[in-house]
């Protein structure tokens, strides 16, 4: 009888506490820190007199940490990082080390790793040259060339 009285008293308060506990659990679960890896493409910025010969690798994998909710809402594709090589004017093989500051992810994400961290970029000078061309013909044309 005493147990029944204990369970039945303050029923409204007990139900309210149970509902509050469920809401707290849900809120804390969504704020749990998780990690997610996204592919980030490398985009070198060159001036008009240079061209890209080789870029190894073409993309890197960046591991981000953040809340479950923000990582779930985040896209998995379409990210790029720009490497500024616009001041280069000669043929070069440049080894660039990527840093966290090179990426522009929202503040709610922390970068935990960048794989690979070093990239190799080979650029060369774009040039043009005038070459005289002389057409050499024979006395007859092939049958497919007649009108």
XYZ file of N, CA and C in Angstrom:
441
model
N 0.814 -1.191 0.000
C 0.000 0.000 0.000
C 0.868 1.269 0.000
N 1.949 1.186 0.741
C 2.824 2.339 0.825
C 3.532 2.589 -0.518
N 3.887 1.526 -1.197
C 4.544 1.664 -2.504
C 3.581 2.282 -3.504
N 2.329 1.864 -3.478
C 1.318 2.401 -4.375
C 1.119 3.891 -4.113
N 1.098 4.292 -2.857
C 0.926 5.692 -2.501
C 2.133 6.515 -2.984
N 3.338 5.965 -2.857
C 4.553 6.650 -3.303
C 4.543 6.866 -4.815
N 4.125 5.844 -5.550
C 4.099 5.943 -7.009
C 2.998 6.866 -7.515
N 1.892 6.981 -6.845
C 0.763 7.765 -7.324
C 0.830 9.238 -6.918
N 1.559 9.590 -5.891
C 1.683 10.987 -5.490
C 2.550 11.741 -6.490
N 2.213 12.979 -6.706
C 2.979 13.876 -7.574
C 3.142 13.308 -8.988
N 2.132 12.732 -9.529
C 2.191 12.121 -10.859
C 2.511 13.151 -11.932
N 1.947 14.317 -11.838
C 2.177 15.366 -12.834
C 3.646 15.777 -12.833
N 4.224 15.925 -11.675
C 5.628 16.314 -11.580
C 6.529 15.213 -12.150
N 6.192 13.969 -11.864
C 6.994 12.849 -12.378
C 6.928 12.773 -13.903
N 5.769 12.995 -14.478
C 5.633 12.974 -15.943
C 6.402 14.149 -16.551
N 6.309 15.319 -15.934
C 7.044 16.491 -16.428
C 8.549 16.242 -16.374
N 9.027 15.608 -15.313
C 10.459 15.296 -15.193
C 10.897 14.294 -16.258
N 10.051 13.330 -16.541
C 10.374 12.351 -17.574
C 10.459 13.023 -18.946
N 9.516 13.894 -19.263
C 9.542 14.613 -20.546
C 10.770 15.508 -20.627
N 11.093 16.198 -19.543
C 12.281 17.048 -19.508
C 13.553 16.222 -19.692
N 13.601 15.054 -19.076
C 14.775 14.181 -19.230
C 14.944 13.726 -20.676
N 13.848 13.424 -21.359
C 13.922 13.012 -22.768
C 14.436 14.164 -23.626
N 13.941 15.376 -23.394
C 14.418 16.539 -24.154
C 15.899 16.805 -23.895
N 16.330 16.691 -22.663
C 17.748 16.890 -22.332
C 18.625 15.848 -23.014
N 18.177 14.593 -23.009
C 18.937 13.524 -23.670
C 19.066 13.814 -25.167
N 17.985 14.222 -25.804
C 18.006 14.509 -27.240
C 18.943 15.683 -27.545
N 18.879 16.740 -26.742
C 19.730 17.917 -26.958
C 21.206 17.565 -26.780
N 21.526 16.796 -25.770
C 22.922 16.423 -25.536
C 23.431 15.453 -26.602
N 22.564 14.594 -27.078
C 22.963 13.653 -28.120
C 23.340 14.388 -29.399
N 22.595 15.440 -29.756
C 22.892 16.211 -30.960
C 24.124 17.081 -30.813
N 24.539 17.391 -29.614
C 25.728 18.201 -29.402
C 26.980 17.346 -29.192
N 26.854 16.056 -29.279
C 27.996 15.161 -29.130
C 29.002 15.431 -30.252
N 30.277 15.461 -29.916
C 31.322 15.729 -30.902
C 31.592 14.479 -31.729
N 31.572 14.670 -33.050
C 31.846 13.577 -33.981
C 32.843 14.068 -35.024
N 33.321 13.149 -35.871
C 34.231 13.523 -36.951
C 33.647 13.107 -38.293
N 34.078 13.815 -39.333
C 33.628 13.534 -40.691
C 34.764 13.898 -41.635
N 34.989 13.068 -42.649
C 36.035 13.320 -43.624
C 35.412 13.763 -44.944
N 35.911 14.882 -45.480
C 35.431 15.404 -46.757
C 36.606 15.529 -47.722
N 36.288 15.425 -49.011
C 37.307 15.564 -50.047
C 37.343 17.016 -50.498
N 38.545 17.599 -50.497
C 38.729 18.999 -50.877
C 39.645 19.026 -52.095
N 39.157 19.623 -53.188
C 39.940 19.715 -54.420
C 40.883 20.908 -54.354
N 42.045 20.763 -54.973
C 43.060 21.798 -54.968
C 42.943 22.579 -56.270
N 42.879 23.898 -56.143
C 42.715 24.774 -57.295
C 43.842 25.804 -57.304
N 44.876 25.600 -58.148
C 45.957 26.583 -58.181
C 45.538 27.839 -58.947
N 45.886 28.994 -58.403
C 45.599 30.274 -59.056
C 46.877 30.732 -59.743
N 46.840 30.814 -61.080
C 48.010 31.170 -61.869
C 47.767 32.482 -62.598
N 48.859 33.182 -62.958
C 48.699 34.368 -63.786
C 48.559 33.942 -65.255
N 48.311 34.889 -66.136
C 48.019 34.574 -67.544
C 49.211 34.025 -68.309
N 50.425 34.252 -67.836
C 51.602 33.797 -68.573
C 52.083 32.412 -68.137
N 51.362 31.752 -67.214
C 51.769 30.441 -66.715
C 50.658 29.420 -66.948
N 51.041 28.144 -66.979
C 50.050 27.075 -67.068
C 50.481 25.916 -66.166
N 49.501 25.126 -65.797
C 49.719 24.009 -64.890
C 50.198 22.794 -65.680
N 51.336 22.234 -65.283
C 51.872 21.031 -65.914
C 51.426 19.793 -65.154
N 51.577 19.830 -63.830
C 51.256 18.667 -63.010
C 50.810 19.124 -61.626
N 49.830 18.427 -61.082
C 49.344 18.684 -59.735
C 49.142 17.337 -59.059
N 49.949 17.073 -58.014
C 49.873 15.796 -57.320
C 49.771 16.035 -55.826
N 48.760 15.591 -55.174
C 47.502 15.015 -55.642
C 46.539 16.128 -56.054
N 45.452 15.752 -56.694
C 44.471 16.746 -57.136
C 43.483 17.103 -56.033
N 43.423 16.267 -54.991
C 42.537 16.547 -53.867
C 43.153 15.991 -52.589
N 42.689 16.510 -51.458
C 43.126 16.033 -50.147
C 41.894 15.678 -49.331
N 42.086 14.850 -48.329
C 40.999 14.472 -47.429
C 41.191 15.212 -46.112
N 40.178 15.964 -45.733
C 40.222 16.760 -44.509
C 39.222 16.165 -43.513
N 39.702 15.857 -42.315
C 38.835 15.331 -41.260
C 38.442 16.484 -40.351
N 37.125 16.649 -40.203
C 36.577 17.736 -39.393
C 35.907 17.162 -38.156
N 35.938 17.906 -37.071
C 35.182 17.512 -35.880
C 34.218 18.634 -35.542
N 33.066 18.231 -35.038
C 32.029 19.192 -34.677
C 30.844 18.457 -34.085
N 29.778 19.193 -33.848
C 28.598 18.566 -33.266
C 27.918 17.667 -34.288
N 27.207 16.686 -33.798
C 26.510 15.730 -34.664
C 25.552 16.471 -35.597
N 24.827 17.428 -35.058
C 23.829 18.161 -35.841
C 24.484 18.940 -36.977
N 25.551 19.665 -36.695
C 26.195 20.477 -37.731
C 26.881 19.610 -38.783
N 27.464 18.479 -38.378
C 28.087 17.583 -39.351
C 27.045 16.903 -40.237
N 25.881 16.626 -39.664
C 24.818 15.988 -40.440
C 24.277 16.939 -41.515
N 24.214 18.227 -41.200
C 23.702 19.217 -42.139
C 24.736 19.623 -43.181
N 25.987 19.274 -42.982
C 27.073 19.664 -43.875
C 27.070 18.845 -45.160
N 27.407 19.491 -46.281
C 27.516 18.774 -47.556
C 28.781 17.928 -47.568
N 28.768 16.860 -48.356
C 29.933 15.980 -48.469
C 30.807 16.308 -49.671
N 30.418 17.262 -50.479
C 31.114 17.495 -51.743
C 31.171 18.995 -52.033
N 31.974 19.342 -53.040
C 32.008 20.711 -53.530
C 32.976 21.643 -52.820
N 33.920 21.118 -52.087
C 34.874 21.963 -51.375
C 36.166 22.064 -52.164
N 36.786 23.248 -52.133
C 38.074 23.424 -52.808
C 38.915 24.413 -52.007
N 40.216 24.285 -52.187
C 41.162 25.209 -51.561
C 42.001 25.797 -52.697
N 42.193 27.108 -52.656
C 42.931 27.797 -53.709
C 44.361 28.045 -53.247
N 45.304 27.646 -54.092
C 46.730 27.871 -53.835
C 47.160 29.020 -54.741
N 47.604 30.119 -54.154
C 47.963 31.308 -54.929
C 49.391 31.193 -55.456
N 49.512 31.010 -56.770
C 50.818 30.952 -57.442
C 50.917 32.059 -58.488
N 50.148 33.118 -58.339
C 50.079 34.165 -59.352
C 51.360 34.990 -59.451
N 52.228 34.938 -58.457
C 53.480 35.699 -58.500
C 54.614 34.925 -59.181
N 54.394 33.666 -59.482
C 55.432 32.849 -60.119
C 55.480 33.166 -61.615
N 56.719 33.300 -62.169
C 56.859 33.655 -63.588
C 57.778 32.714 -64.362
N 58.344 31.728 -63.727
C 59.251 30.789 -64.387
C 58.823 29.363 -64.110
N 59.397 28.422 -64.878
C 59.131 26.999 -64.666
C 59.605 26.612 -63.275
N 58.732 25.954 -62.528
C 59.068 25.564 -61.159
C 58.288 24.331 -60.762
N 58.885 23.566 -59.861
C 58.161 22.508 -59.155
C 58.094 22.974 -57.704
N 56.888 23.231 -57.258
C 56.680 23.808 -55.936
C 56.072 22.748 -55.027
N 56.671 22.586 -53.857
C 56.093 21.698 -52.856
C 55.450 22.586 -51.796
N 54.139 22.480 -51.684
C 53.378 23.335 -50.783
C 52.808 22.495 -49.648
N 52.960 22.985 -48.434
C 52.392 22.288 -47.281
C 51.097 22.996 -46.885
N 50.015 22.239 -46.876
C 48.712 22.800 -46.539
C 48.583 22.961 -45.026
N 48.016 24.094 -44.618
C 47.793 24.384 -43.206
C 46.298 24.558 -42.973
N 45.897 24.524 -41.717
C 44.482 24.705 -41.382
C 43.968 26.052 -41.851
N 44.833 27.064 -41.853
C 44.410 28.413 -42.247
C 44.126 28.520 -43.743
N 44.556 27.549 -44.549
C 44.290 27.570 -45.988
C 42.836 27.247 -46.306
N 42.145 26.590 -45.397
C 40.776 26.136 -45.631
C 39.779 27.116 -45.027
N 38.605 27.195 -45.615
C 37.593 28.145 -45.137
C 36.314 27.413 -44.744
N 36.418 26.558 -43.750
C 35.243 25.884 -43.206
C 34.602 26.785 -42.155
N 33.304 26.630 -41.882
C 32.664 27.433 -40.840
C 33.333 27.239 -39.470
N 33.160 28.220 -38.602
C 33.846 28.218 -37.297
C 33.442 27.061 -36.396
N 32.262 26.478 -36.613
C 31.814 25.402 -35.725
C 32.567 24.092 -35.967
N 33.397 24.047 -37.016
C 34.168 22.841 -37.312
C 35.637 23.064 -36.980
N 36.267 22.023 -36.450
C 37.707 22.031 -36.201
C 38.356 21.027 -37.143
N 39.454 21.408 -37.763
C 40.184 20.497 -38.639
C 41.100 19.648 -37.776
N 40.909 18.318 -37.850
C 41.747 17.425 -37.047
C 42.890 16.831 -37.852
N 42.684 16.636 -39.172
C 43.793 16.117 -39.984
C 43.592 16.486 -41.455
N 44.731 16.584 -42.156
C 44.756 16.843 -43.597
C 45.653 15.773 -44.199
N 45.100 14.961 -45.118
C 45.874 13.860 -45.705
C 45.768 13.927 -47.219
N 46.852 14.006 -47.958
C 48.232 14.291 -47.554
C 48.383 15.780 -47.288
N 49.364 16.120 -46.506
C 49.543 17.511 -46.125
C 50.400 18.270 -47.141
N 51.241 17.548 -47.869
C 52.108 18.199 -48.860
C 51.610 17.895 -50.260
N 51.619 18.928 -51.109
C 51.235 18.756 -52.517
C 52.364 19.269 -53.399
N 52.498 18.675 -54.571
C 53.498 19.093 -55.555
C 52.781 19.723 -56.734
N 53.223 20.935 -57.098
C 52.640 21.659 -58.213
C 53.773 22.004 -59.179
N 53.617 21.586 -60.430
C 54.595 21.946 -61.454
C 53.931 22.903 -62.421
N 54.565 24.069 -62.585
C 54.043 25.075 -63.503
C 55.123 25.437 -64.509
N 54.711 25.957 -65.646
C 55.660 26.358 -66.681
C 55.147 27.619 -67.350
N 56.074 28.298 -67.994
C 55.753 29.545 -68.677
C 55.077 29.237 -70.005
N 54.020 29.955 -70.288
C 53.295 29.816 -71.536
C 54.007 30.667 -72.572
N 54.320 30.077 -73.709
C 55.044 30.818 -74.735
C 54.433 30.628 -76.108
N 54.858 31.469 -77.007
C 54.401 31.343 -78.389
C 55.600 31.588 -79.298
N 55.532 31.028 -80.485
C 56.652 31.134 -81.407
C 56.102 31.154 -82.824
N 56.713 31.946 -83.658
C 56.318 32.020 -85.049
C 57.156 31.025 -85.843
N 56.499 30.138 -86.563
C 57.184 29.168 -87.407
C 56.669 29.320 -88.834
N 57.541 29.592 -89.783
C 57.076 29.684 -91.172
C 56.743 28.275 -91.695
N 55.647 28.202 -92.400
C 55.194 26.927 -92.946
C 55.085 27.063 -94.453
N 55.654 26.105 -95.161
C 55.570 26.099 -96.619
C 54.821 24.836 -97.032
N 53.764 25.039 -97.782
C 52.962 23.902 -98.227
C 53.634 23.263 -99.442
N 53.863 21.966 -99.350
C 54.468 21.221 -100.438
C 53.372 20.373 -101.068
N 53.144 20.586 -102.366
C 52.100 19.830 -103.057
C 52.700 19.058 -104.209
N 51.941 18.074 -104.658
C 52.350 17.332 -105.847
C 51.459 17.788 -107.000
N 51.683 17.216 -108.164
C 50.929 17.638 -109.333
C 49.497 17.137 -109.310
N 49.175 16.192 -108.514
C 47.825 15.640 -108.499
C 47.275 15.634 -107.084
N 45.981 15.645 -106.968
C 45.298 15.579 -105.676
C 44.699 14.204 -105.483
N 44.613 13.746 -104.259
C 43.936 12.462 -104.027
C 42.463 12.546 -104.457
N 41.846 11.413 -104.770
C 40.464 11.428 -105.256
C 39.468 12.025 -104.266
N 39.747 11.953 -102.994
C 38.809 12.514 -102.022
C 38.867 14.014 -101.950
N 39.843 14.652 -102.558
C 40.005 16.100 -102.500
C 39.315 16.818 -103.650
N 38.807 16.077 -104.658
C 38.108 16.725 -105.767
C 36.732 17.119 -105.350
N 36.232 18.147 -105.992
C 34.909 18.631 -105.668
C 33.938 17.890 -106.463
